[in-house]
XYZ file of C-alpha atoms in Angstrom:
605
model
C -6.752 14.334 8.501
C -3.535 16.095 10.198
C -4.621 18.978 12.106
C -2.634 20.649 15.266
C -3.828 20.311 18.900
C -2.576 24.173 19.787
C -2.404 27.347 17.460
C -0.265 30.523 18.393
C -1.324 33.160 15.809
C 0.916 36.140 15.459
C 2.340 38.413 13.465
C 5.577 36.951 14.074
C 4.397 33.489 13.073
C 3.410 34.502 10.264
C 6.494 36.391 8.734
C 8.421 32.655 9.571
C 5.984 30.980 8.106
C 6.018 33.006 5.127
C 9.924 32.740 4.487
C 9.554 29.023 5.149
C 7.691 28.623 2.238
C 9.055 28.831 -1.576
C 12.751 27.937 -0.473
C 12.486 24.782 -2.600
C 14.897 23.036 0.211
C 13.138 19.770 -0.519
C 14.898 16.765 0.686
C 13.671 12.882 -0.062
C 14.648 10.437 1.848
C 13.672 6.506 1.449
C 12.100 5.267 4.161
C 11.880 1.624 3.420
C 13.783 0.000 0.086
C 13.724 -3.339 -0.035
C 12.719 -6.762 -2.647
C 9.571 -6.456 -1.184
C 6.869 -3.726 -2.156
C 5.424 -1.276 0.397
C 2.436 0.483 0.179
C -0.153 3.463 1.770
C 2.303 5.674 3.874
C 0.502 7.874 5.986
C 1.916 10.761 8.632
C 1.109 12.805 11.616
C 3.768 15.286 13.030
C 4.245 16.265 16.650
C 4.338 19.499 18.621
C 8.485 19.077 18.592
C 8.410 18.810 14.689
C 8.802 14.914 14.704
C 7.168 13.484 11.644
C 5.618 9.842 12.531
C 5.171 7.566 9.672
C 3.091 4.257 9.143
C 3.238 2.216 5.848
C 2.335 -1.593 4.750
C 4.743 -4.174 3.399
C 5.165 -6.940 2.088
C 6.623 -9.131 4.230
C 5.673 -12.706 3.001
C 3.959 -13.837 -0.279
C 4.573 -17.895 -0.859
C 2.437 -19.428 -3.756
C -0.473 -17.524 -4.045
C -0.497 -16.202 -0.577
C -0.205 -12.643 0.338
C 1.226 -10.805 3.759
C 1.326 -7.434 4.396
C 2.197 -6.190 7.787
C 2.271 -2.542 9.209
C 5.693 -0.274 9.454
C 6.303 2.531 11.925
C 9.009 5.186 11.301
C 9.837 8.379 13.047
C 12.351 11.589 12.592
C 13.005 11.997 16.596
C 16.410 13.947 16.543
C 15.915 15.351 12.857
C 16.945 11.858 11.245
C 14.904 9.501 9.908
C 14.839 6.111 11.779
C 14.565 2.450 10.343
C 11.267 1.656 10.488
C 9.723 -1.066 12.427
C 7.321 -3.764 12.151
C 4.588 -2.930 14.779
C 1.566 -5.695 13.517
C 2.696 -9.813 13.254
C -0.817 -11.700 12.092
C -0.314 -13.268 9.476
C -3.277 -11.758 7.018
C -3.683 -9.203 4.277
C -3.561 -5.741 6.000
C -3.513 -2.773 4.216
C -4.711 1.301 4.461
C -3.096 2.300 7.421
C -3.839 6.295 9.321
C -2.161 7.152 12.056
C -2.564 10.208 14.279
C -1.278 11.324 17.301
C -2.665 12.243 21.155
C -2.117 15.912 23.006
C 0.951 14.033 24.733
C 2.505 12.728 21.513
C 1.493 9.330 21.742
C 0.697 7.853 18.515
C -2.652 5.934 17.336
C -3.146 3.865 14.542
C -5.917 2.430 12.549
C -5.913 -0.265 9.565
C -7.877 -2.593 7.592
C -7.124 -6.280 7.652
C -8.975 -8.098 4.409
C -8.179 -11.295 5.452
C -10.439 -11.264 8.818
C -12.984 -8.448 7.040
C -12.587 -6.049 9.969
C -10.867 -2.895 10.822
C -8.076 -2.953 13.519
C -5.805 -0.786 15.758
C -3.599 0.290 18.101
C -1.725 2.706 19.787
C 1.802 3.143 22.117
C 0.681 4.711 25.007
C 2.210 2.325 27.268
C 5.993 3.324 25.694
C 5.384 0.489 23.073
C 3.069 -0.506 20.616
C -0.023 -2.448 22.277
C -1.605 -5.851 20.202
C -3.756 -4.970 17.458
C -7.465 -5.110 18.515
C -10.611 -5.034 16.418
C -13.158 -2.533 16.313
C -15.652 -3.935 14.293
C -15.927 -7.691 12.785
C -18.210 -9.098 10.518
C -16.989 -11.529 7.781
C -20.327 -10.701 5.851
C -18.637 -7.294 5.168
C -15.575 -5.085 3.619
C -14.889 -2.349 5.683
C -12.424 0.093 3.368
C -10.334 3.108 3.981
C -10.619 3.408 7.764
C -9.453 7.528 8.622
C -8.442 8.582 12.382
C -8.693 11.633 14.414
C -7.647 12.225 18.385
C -9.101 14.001 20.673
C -7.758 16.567 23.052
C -8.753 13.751 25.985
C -7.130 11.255 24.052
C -10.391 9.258 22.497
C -9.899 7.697 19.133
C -12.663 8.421 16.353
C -12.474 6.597 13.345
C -14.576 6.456 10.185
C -14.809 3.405 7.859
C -16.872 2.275 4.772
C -18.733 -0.674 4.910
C -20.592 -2.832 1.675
C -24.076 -3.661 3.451
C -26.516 -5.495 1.310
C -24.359 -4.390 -1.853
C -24.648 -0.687 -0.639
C -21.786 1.277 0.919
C -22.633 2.917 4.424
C -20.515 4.854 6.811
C -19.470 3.476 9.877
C -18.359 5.535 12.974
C -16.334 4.061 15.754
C -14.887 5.562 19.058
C -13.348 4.444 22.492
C -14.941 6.716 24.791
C -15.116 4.267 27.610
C -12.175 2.627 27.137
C -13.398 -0.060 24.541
C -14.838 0.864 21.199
C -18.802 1.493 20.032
C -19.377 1.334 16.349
C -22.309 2.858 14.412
C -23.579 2.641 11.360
C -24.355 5.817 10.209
C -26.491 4.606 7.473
C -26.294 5.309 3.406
C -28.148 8.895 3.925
C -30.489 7.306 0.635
C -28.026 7.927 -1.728
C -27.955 5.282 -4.557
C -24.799 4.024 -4.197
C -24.106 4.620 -0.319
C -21.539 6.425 0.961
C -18.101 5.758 0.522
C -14.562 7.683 0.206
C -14.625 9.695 3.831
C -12.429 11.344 5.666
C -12.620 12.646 9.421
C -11.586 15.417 11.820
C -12.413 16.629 15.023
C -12.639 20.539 17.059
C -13.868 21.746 19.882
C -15.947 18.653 20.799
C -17.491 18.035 17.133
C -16.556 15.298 14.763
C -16.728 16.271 10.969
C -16.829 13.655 8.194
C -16.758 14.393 4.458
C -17.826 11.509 2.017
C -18.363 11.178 -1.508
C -21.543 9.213 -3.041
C -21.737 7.947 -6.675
C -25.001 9.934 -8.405
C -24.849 8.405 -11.815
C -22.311 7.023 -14.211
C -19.183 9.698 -13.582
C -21.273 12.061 -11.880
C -20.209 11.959 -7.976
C -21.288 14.626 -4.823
C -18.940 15.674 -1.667
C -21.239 15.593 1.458
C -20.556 16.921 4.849
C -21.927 15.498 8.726
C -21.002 16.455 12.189
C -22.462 15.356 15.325
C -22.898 18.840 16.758
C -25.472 18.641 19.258
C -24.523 14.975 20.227
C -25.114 12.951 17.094
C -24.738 13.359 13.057
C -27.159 14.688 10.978
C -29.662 11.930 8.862
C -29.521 14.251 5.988
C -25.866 15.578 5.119
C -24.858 18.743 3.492
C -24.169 18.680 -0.345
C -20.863 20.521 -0.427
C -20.816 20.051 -3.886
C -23.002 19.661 -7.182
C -21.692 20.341 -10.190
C -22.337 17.494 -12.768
C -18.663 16.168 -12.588
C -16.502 13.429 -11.267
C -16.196 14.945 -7.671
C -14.134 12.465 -5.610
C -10.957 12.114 -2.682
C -11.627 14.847 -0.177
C -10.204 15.110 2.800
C -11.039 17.560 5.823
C -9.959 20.086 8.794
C -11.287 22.633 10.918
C -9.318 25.863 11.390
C -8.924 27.760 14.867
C -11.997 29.670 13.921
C -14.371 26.570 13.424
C -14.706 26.582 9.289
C -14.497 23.278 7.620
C -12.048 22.888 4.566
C -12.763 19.902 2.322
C -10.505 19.471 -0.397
C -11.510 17.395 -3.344
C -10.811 16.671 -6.987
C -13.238 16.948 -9.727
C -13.272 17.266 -13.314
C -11.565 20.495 -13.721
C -8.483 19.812 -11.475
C -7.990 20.207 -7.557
C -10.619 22.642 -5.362
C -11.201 23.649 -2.172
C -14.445 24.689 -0.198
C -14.918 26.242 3.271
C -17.930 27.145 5.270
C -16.539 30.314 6.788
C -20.018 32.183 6.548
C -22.371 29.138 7.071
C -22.914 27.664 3.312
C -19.743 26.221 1.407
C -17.819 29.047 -1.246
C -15.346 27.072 -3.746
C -12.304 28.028 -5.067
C -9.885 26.429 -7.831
C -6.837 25.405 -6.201
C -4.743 24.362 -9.337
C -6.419 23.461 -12.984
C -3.190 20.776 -13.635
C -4.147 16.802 -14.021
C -3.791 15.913 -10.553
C -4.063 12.315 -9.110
C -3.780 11.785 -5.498
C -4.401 14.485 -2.645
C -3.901 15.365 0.951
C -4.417 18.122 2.968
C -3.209 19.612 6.004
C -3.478 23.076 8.198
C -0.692 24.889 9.580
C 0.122 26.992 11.900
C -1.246 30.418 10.673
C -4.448 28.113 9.975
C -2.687 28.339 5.802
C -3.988 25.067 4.219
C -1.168 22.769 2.901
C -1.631 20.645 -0.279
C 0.163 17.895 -1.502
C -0.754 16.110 -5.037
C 0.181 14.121 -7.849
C 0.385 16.152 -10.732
C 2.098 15.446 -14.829
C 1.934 11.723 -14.218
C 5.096 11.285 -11.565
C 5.927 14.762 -10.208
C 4.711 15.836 -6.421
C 3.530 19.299 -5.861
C 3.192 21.188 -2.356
C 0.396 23.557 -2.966
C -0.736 26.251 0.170
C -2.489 29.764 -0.017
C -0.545 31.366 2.814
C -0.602 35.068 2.165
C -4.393 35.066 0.740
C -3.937 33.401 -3.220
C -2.448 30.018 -3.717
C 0.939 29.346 -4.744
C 2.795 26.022 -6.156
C 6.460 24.803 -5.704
C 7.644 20.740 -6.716
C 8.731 18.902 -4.130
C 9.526 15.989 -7.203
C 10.408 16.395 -10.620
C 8.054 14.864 -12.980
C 11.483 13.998 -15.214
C 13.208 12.774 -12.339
C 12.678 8.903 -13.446
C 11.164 7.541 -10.368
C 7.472 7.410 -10.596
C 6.301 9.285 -7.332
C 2.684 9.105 -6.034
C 0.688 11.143 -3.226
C -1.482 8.315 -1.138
C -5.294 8.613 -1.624
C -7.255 10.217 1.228
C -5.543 9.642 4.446
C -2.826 11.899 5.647
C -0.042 12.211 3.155
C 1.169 15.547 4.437
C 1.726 17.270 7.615
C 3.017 21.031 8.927
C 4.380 21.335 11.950
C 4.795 24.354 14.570
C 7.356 26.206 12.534
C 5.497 26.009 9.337
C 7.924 23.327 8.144
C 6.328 20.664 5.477
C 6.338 16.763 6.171
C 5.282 14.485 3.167
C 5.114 11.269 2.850
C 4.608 9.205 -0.795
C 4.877 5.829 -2.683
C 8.229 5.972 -5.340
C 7.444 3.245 -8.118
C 11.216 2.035 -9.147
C 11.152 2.202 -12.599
C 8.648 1.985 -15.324
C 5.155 2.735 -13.638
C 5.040 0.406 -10.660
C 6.418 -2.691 -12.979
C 8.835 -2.611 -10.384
C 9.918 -2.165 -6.809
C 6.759 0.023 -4.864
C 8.928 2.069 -1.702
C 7.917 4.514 0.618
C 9.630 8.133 0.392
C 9.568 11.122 3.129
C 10.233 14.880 1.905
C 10.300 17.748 3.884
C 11.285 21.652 3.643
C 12.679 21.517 6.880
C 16.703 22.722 6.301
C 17.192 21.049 9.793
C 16.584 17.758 8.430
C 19.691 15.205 9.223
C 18.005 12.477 6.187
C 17.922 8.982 6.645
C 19.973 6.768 10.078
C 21.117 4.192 7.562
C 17.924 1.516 8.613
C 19.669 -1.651 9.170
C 17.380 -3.708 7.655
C 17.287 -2.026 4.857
C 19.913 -3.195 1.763
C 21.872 -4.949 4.739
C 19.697 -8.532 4.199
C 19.420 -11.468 2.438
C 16.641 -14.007 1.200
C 15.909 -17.234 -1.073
C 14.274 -15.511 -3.803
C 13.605 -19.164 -5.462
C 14.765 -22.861 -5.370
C 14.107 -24.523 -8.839
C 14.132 -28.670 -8.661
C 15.845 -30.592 -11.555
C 16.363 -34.335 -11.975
C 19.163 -36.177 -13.869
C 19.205 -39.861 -14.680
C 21.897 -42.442 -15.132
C 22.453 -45.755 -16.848
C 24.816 -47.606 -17.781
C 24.084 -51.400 -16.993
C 24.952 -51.505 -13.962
C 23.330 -50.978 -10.503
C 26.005 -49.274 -8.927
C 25.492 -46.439 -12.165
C 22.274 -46.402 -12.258
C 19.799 -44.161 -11.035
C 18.332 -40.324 -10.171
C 19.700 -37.490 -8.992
C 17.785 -34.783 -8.062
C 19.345 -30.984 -7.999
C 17.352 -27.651 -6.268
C 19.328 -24.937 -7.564
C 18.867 -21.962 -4.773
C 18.442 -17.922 -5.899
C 19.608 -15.537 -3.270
C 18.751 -11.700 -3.491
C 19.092 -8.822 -1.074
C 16.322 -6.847 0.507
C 16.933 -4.702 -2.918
C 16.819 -7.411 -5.464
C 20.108 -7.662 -6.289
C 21.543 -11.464 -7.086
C 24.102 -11.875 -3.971
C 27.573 -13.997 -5.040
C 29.269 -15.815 -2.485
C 26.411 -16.629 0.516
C 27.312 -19.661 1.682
C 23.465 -22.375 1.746
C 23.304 -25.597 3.085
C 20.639 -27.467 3.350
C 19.021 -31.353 3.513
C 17.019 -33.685 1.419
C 14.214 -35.567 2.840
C 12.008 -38.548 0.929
C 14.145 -41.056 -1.058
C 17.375 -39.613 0.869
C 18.643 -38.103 3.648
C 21.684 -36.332 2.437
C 23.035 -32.719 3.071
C 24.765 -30.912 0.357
C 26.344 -27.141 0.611
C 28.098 -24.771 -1.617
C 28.115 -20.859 -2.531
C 26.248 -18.717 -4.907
C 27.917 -17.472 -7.852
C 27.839 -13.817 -9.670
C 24.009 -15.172 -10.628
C 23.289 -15.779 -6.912
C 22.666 -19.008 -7.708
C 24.232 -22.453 -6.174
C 23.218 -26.112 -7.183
C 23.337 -28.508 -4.709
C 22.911 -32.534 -5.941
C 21.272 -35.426 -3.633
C 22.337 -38.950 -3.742
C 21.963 -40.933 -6.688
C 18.553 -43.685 -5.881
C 17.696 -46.234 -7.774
C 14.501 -46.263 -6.867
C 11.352 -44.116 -7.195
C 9.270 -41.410 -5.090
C 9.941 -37.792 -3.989
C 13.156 -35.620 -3.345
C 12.513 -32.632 -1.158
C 15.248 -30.327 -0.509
C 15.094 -27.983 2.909
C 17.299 -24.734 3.473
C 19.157 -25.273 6.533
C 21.061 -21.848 6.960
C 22.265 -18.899 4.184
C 25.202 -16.894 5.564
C 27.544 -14.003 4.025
C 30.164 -11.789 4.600
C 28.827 -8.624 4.593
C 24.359 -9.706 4.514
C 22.362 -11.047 7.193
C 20.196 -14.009 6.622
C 16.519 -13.164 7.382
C 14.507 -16.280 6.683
C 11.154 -14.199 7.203
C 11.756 -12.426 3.646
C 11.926 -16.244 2.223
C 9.822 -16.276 -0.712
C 9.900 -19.987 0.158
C 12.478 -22.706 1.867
C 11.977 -26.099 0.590
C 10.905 -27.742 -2.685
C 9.700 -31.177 -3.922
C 10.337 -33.174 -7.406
C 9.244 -36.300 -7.822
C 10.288 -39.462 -10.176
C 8.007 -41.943 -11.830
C 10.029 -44.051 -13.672
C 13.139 -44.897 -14.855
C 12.613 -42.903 -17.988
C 14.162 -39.486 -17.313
C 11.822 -38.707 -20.488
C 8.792 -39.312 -17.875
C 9.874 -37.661 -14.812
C 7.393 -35.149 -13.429
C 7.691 -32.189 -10.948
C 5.037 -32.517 -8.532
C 6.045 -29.215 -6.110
C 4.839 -25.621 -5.906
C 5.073 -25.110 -9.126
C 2.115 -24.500 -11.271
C 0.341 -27.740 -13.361
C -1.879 -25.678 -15.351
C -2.200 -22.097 -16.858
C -4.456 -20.312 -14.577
C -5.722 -16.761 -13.707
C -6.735 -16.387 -10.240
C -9.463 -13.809 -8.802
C -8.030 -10.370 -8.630
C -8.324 -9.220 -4.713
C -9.572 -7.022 -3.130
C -12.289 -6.999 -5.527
C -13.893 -4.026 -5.654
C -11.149 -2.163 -5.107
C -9.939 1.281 -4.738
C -7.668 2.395 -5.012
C -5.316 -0.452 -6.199
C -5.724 -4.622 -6.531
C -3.570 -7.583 -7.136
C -3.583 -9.695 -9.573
C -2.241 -12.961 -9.690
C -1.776 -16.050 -12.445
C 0.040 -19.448 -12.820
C 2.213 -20.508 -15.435
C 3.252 -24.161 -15.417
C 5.646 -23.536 -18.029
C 8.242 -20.515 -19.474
C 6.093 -18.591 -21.566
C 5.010 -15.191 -23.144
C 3.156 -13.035 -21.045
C 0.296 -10.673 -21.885
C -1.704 -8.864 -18.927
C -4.049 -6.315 -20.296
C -6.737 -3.997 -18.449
C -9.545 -3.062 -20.807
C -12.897 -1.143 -20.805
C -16.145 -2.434 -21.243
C -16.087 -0.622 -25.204
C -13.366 -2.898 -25.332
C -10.693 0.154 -25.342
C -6.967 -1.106 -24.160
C -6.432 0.988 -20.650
C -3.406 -0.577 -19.589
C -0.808 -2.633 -20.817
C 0.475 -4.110 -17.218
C 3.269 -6.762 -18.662
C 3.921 -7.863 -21.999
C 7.373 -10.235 -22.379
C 8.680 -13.750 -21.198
C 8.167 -15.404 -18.046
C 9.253 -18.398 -16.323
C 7.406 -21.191 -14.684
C 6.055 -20.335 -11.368
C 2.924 -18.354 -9.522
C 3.560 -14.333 -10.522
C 0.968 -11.363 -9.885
C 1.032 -7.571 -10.576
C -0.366 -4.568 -9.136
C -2.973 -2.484 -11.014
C -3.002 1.051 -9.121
C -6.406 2.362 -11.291
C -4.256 4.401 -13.640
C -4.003 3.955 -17.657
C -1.094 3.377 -19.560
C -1.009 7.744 -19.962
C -0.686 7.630 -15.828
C -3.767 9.310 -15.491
C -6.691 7.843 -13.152
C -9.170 5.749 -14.795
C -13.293 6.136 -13.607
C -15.015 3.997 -11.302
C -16.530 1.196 -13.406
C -16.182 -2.427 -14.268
C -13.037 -3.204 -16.145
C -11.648 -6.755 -18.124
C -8.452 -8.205 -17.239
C -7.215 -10.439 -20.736
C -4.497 -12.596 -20.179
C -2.304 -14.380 -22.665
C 0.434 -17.100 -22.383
C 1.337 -18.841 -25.540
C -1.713 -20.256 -26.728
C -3.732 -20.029 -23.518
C -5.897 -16.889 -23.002
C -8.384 -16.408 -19.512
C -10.045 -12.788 -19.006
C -12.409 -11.796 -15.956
C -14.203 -8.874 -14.715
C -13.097 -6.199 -11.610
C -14.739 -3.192 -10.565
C -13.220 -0.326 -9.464
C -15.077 1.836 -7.084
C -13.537 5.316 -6.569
C-alpha cells in the first residue's frame, strides 16, 4: 500500500491540500497503447511528486504460448516517459507492486506462473538489477504478492500460497541482504487466508487478509508483528454476514490502521484509532475495484470503479467524505481500478496519482492499455513513447497452395503462397512495408513485395513437381515511417505441405489447428482475471459463454465468426451487466459450428 516516508502537518498544509482537491483538473494520459494487451498497473510516488509506474504486457504469445513481461514508467520532469521493459524471461508473469526506498529508489515485486514463485527487484544500483526469487516451490501458486519499504531500505512482502488445497500467508523480507520467507500459517480458518495487503510504521509490519467463512460470507482480518513476530490468532476487523473482500491498508502519523474493503453494501472503511476497529460507509454506489492511499494531512485517498466504467477519487479531507470522477462512466472506454495493490498515490502537495486498465471498446473484447490520471495542473502529459504507435509486426502469415497441369512437365506442378499480415503496435493494417523473406524444404527461393491497404502481401515459391513441405521464413519488414520490431511477431515462418498431385488432397500440416479444441483456462483458480484459449482448424462461428452452476448465462465473452487459427479471450470475473461475479466454480460452453466442449474454473476472490 502507498504510504509517505515523512509527514509535515500544518495548518498551512492543510488549506493547500484542501484547494487541491475538487478542482476536477483530471488529466489521462496512456501510458502504454499498443496490439498487445497490458495488464495490473500499479504506482508509488516520490518525495519530488514523481509518480513511478509498473504494469505487465504482452510481449509474445505464438500458438498457445503466453509472455508477459514487466513495464516501468515514470513522470520525472512532469511528463510521462515511455515505459520500459525491466524483466526478459521468457514465462507468464503477472501482478506486479512496486514501492519505493527513503532515497527514491524503486522496488518491485511480481509473480511469475510459469516457474510457481514470486520474484523481484529493485534499481538501486542506477538500473534495474536481474529478477531474483524469493520463494520457489513448483508444488505451489503463490498469488498477489504486495510490497512495503522500510525507512532502512528492507523489502517486506506478503504473498498467498495454496498449501495442501488451503491458502496460507506467506511473509518474506531481506533483512540481511538475501530474503527469509515464512509461512504464516492459515490462522484455522476454513478456507486459509488469501487477498492481503501490507504496510509498514515505526518498526511494525501490518497485514490485512480476507478468509472465505461460508458460501458468500467472507471476514477482513488484521496481524502485525509488534513485539517481534505476528500474532497466531488475528483480529476480526470485520463480521457482518456479507461478501467482505479487497482491502488494502496504511498507518497514519499517529499509528491507527485504515483498512479499506468492499462488502455487500458498497465501499467502507475501518480504523483502530481507540484500540478496537469503528466502520464507516465510504460510498453506497456499485463499486468494483479499490485502492487506497494516505496523504499528506494523513486524509485517506480512494480510488474505485464505480457504474460499470467510470473511476471515482473518493477522500474525507475536512472530516466527511467527498466524491469527484476522475472518468466518465459515458466516456466509451471501459476504465478499471486494479484489485488490491497500489492503484493510487498522493504526493507532498496533496496532488492525486492514479493509475488504471482502459478496455478499448466493448468490455475488454478489445485492446487492454494502461492509463495514468492525476489532479496535478503541473502535469506536462505524455513524452510521445517511441515505441508506442511508432512499430510494426507480422500479425499472421497464412500458407496456400496452387497446382498446375497441363501435360507437360515443364507446366506442371505446386506452388505454394504465405500471404503475410502486418499491423502496428495499435492494430492497424500497415500498406506499403516492404517483406522479404525465403522458402526452405522443396525450394530455396526468395520472393519480396509490399503490403497493400489490407496490410497484406503474397509472396509465391517456385513451382515443384514433386512432393513434401514448403516453409516460408520472414527475412526483414521495413517502412517509411514504422520500425520493424520482430519481438512483437506473433510468429515468423509457416509450413504447408503437399501429398499428391491432387490439389483436391493437399493438406496444411503447420501451426494451424487440426482439430476443434478447448484448452485449460490458466491460471486456474484465478482472481482476479484468466485466459482462455481454443483451436479452430477451420473458419467458423464462435460461441464462448461463462455460466453458473444453476446454469444462469453470466457472460457472453464472443459470439460471431472466426477464422482458422489458435484464439483466446480474457475473462476479468465480471458479468455481462459489468458488475463482479462471487467466488465460486463457473462453466465455460464453447460452440463452433457443430462442435461444442465446456469445462469447469473457479474463481477465488
Amino acid at each position: 500500500m502507498r504510504t509517505f516516508k515523512t509527514f509535515t502537518i500544518a495548518t498551512s498544509i492543510l488549506l493547500v491540500v484542501g484547494g487541491i482537491y475538487g478542482q476536477s483538473n483530471w488529466q489521462s494520459t496512456d501510458v502504454a497503447v499498443s496490439a498487445k494487451n497490458e495488464f495490473g498497473p500499479d504506482v508509488a510516488v516520490g518525495a519530488d511528486g514523481t509518480a513511478h509506474i509498473v504494469f505487465r504486457k504482452e510481449t509474445v504469445k505464438v500458438k498457445n504460448s503466453h509472455r508477459y513481461d514487466i513495464f516501468y514508467a515514470n513522470t520525472t520532469s512532469g511528463t510521462l516517459s515511455a515505459p520500459f521493459q525491466i524483466t526478459n524471461l521468457g514465462a507468464w508473469l503477472q501482478n506486479s507492486a512496486i514501492e519505493l526506498d527513503a532515497d527514491g529508489d524503486v522496488h518491485v515485486v511480481f509473480e511469475n506462473n510459469s516457474n510457481h514463485t514470486i520474484m523481484y527487484l529493485n534499481n538501486v544500483g542506477g538500473s534495474f538489477s536481474a529478477p531474483i526469487d524469493i520463494g520457489f516451490d513448483p508444488t505451489r501458486s503463490p498469488r498477489h504478492p504486495d510490497l512495503v519499504i522500510d525507512a532502512t531500505g528492507v523489502a517486506h512482502i506478503v504473498y498467498w500460497n495454496l498449501v495442501n488445497s488451503v491458502w496460507r500467508l506467506f511473509y518474506a523480507t531481506n533483512p540481511a541482504g538475501s530474503f527469509i520467507v515464512e509461512d504464516l500459517g492459515d490462522f484455522g480458518l476454513a478456507n486459509g487466508a488469501l487477498q492481503s495487503s501490507i504496510t509498514e510504521r515505526y518498526g511494525v509490519v501490518h497485514i490485512a487478509f480476507v478468509s472465505n467463512i461460508s458460501s458468500g460470507y467472507w471476514n477482513v482480518y488484521y496481524i502485525n508483528n509488534q513485539g517481534g513476530s505476528f500474532a497466531s490468532s488475528p483480529t476480526v476487523v470485520i463480521n457482518n454476514g456479507l461478501s467482505n473482500r479487497r482491502p488494502t491498508i496504511s498507518v497514519d502519523s499517529q499509528g491507527a490502521v485504515h483498512i479499506v474493503y468492499l462488502d455487500g453494501n458498497g465501499l467502507r472503511h475501518a480504523h483502530n484509532n481507540g484500540g478496537t476497529f469503528v466502520h464507516e460507509s465510504i460510498n453506497s454506489e456499485s463499486v468494483g475495484g479499490t485502492a487506497h492511499a494516505l496523504g499528506p494531512a494523513d486524509e485517506i485517498g480512494v480510488v474505485t470503479t464505480y457504474d460499470v466504467s467510470g473511476l471515482k477519487f473518493i477522500t474525507n479531507l475536512g472530516g466527511s467524505w467527498t466524491s469527484e470522477d476522475i472518468t466518465d462512466a459515458g466516456s466509451g472506454d471501459v476504465a478499471r481500478c486494479c484489485y488490491g495493490n497500489g492503484g493510487i498515490g498522493i504526493d507532498g502537495d496533496g496532488y492525486v496519482h492514479v493509475v488504471s486498465r482502459i478496455d478499448r471498446g466493448n468490455a475488454g473484447k478489445t485492446n487492454i492499455d494502461i492509463r495514468y490520471h492525476t489532479n496535478n495542473p503541473n502535469f506536462g502529459g505524455g513524452s510521445g513513447p517511441p515505441n508506442e504507435g511508432n512499430e510494426c509486426f507480422i500479425q499472421d502469415i497464412v500458407m496456400s497452395l496452387s497446382f498446375k497441369d497441363k501435360g507437360k512437365p515443364s507446366n506442371r506442378g505446386w506452388t505454394a503462397t504465405a500471404t503475410v499480415l502486418i499491423k502496428d503496435d495499435q492494430g492497424n493494417s500497415v500498406s506499403e512495408a516492404a517483406v522479404s523473406g525465403h522458402w526452405t524444404g522443396l525450394t530455396s527461393d526468395t520472393d519480396n513485395g509490399t503490403t497493400g491497404s489490407d496490410g497484406r502481401v503474397s509472396l509465391d515459391s517456385d513451382r515443384i513437381n514433386a512432393t513434401g513441405t514448403f516453409t516460408f521464413t520472414v527475412d526483414n519488414v521495413s517502412h517509411p515511417s514504422l520500425t520493424y520490431n520482430p519481438a512483437l511477431n506473433v510468429l515468423d515462418s509457416n509450413s504447408i505441405s503437399n501429398l499428391s498431385k491432387s490439389i483436391a488432397d493437399a493438406t496444411i500440416i503447420n501451426s494451424m489447428p487440426s482439430e476443434f479444441q478447448l484448452l485449460p483456462n490458466y491460471p486456474n483458480p484465478f482472481n482476479p482475471e484468466t485466459t482462455i484459449s481454443y483451436q479452430l482448424p477451420e473458419q467458423s462461428q464462435v460461441k464462448l459463454e461463462i455460466y453458473n452452476f444453476s446454469g444462469q448465462l453470466v457472460r457472453s465473452l464472443f459470439v460471431g465468426p472466426q477464422n482458422q487459427g489458435s484464439h483466446s479471450l480474457v475473462w476479468d470475473g465480471m458479468d455481462d451487466a459489468g458488475q463482479n461475479v462471487a467466488s465460486g466454480v463457473y462453466l465455460i460452453q464453447m460452440t463452433a459450428g457443430t462442435f461444442a466442449a465446456s469445462q469447469k474454473i473457479s474463481l477465488i476472490r
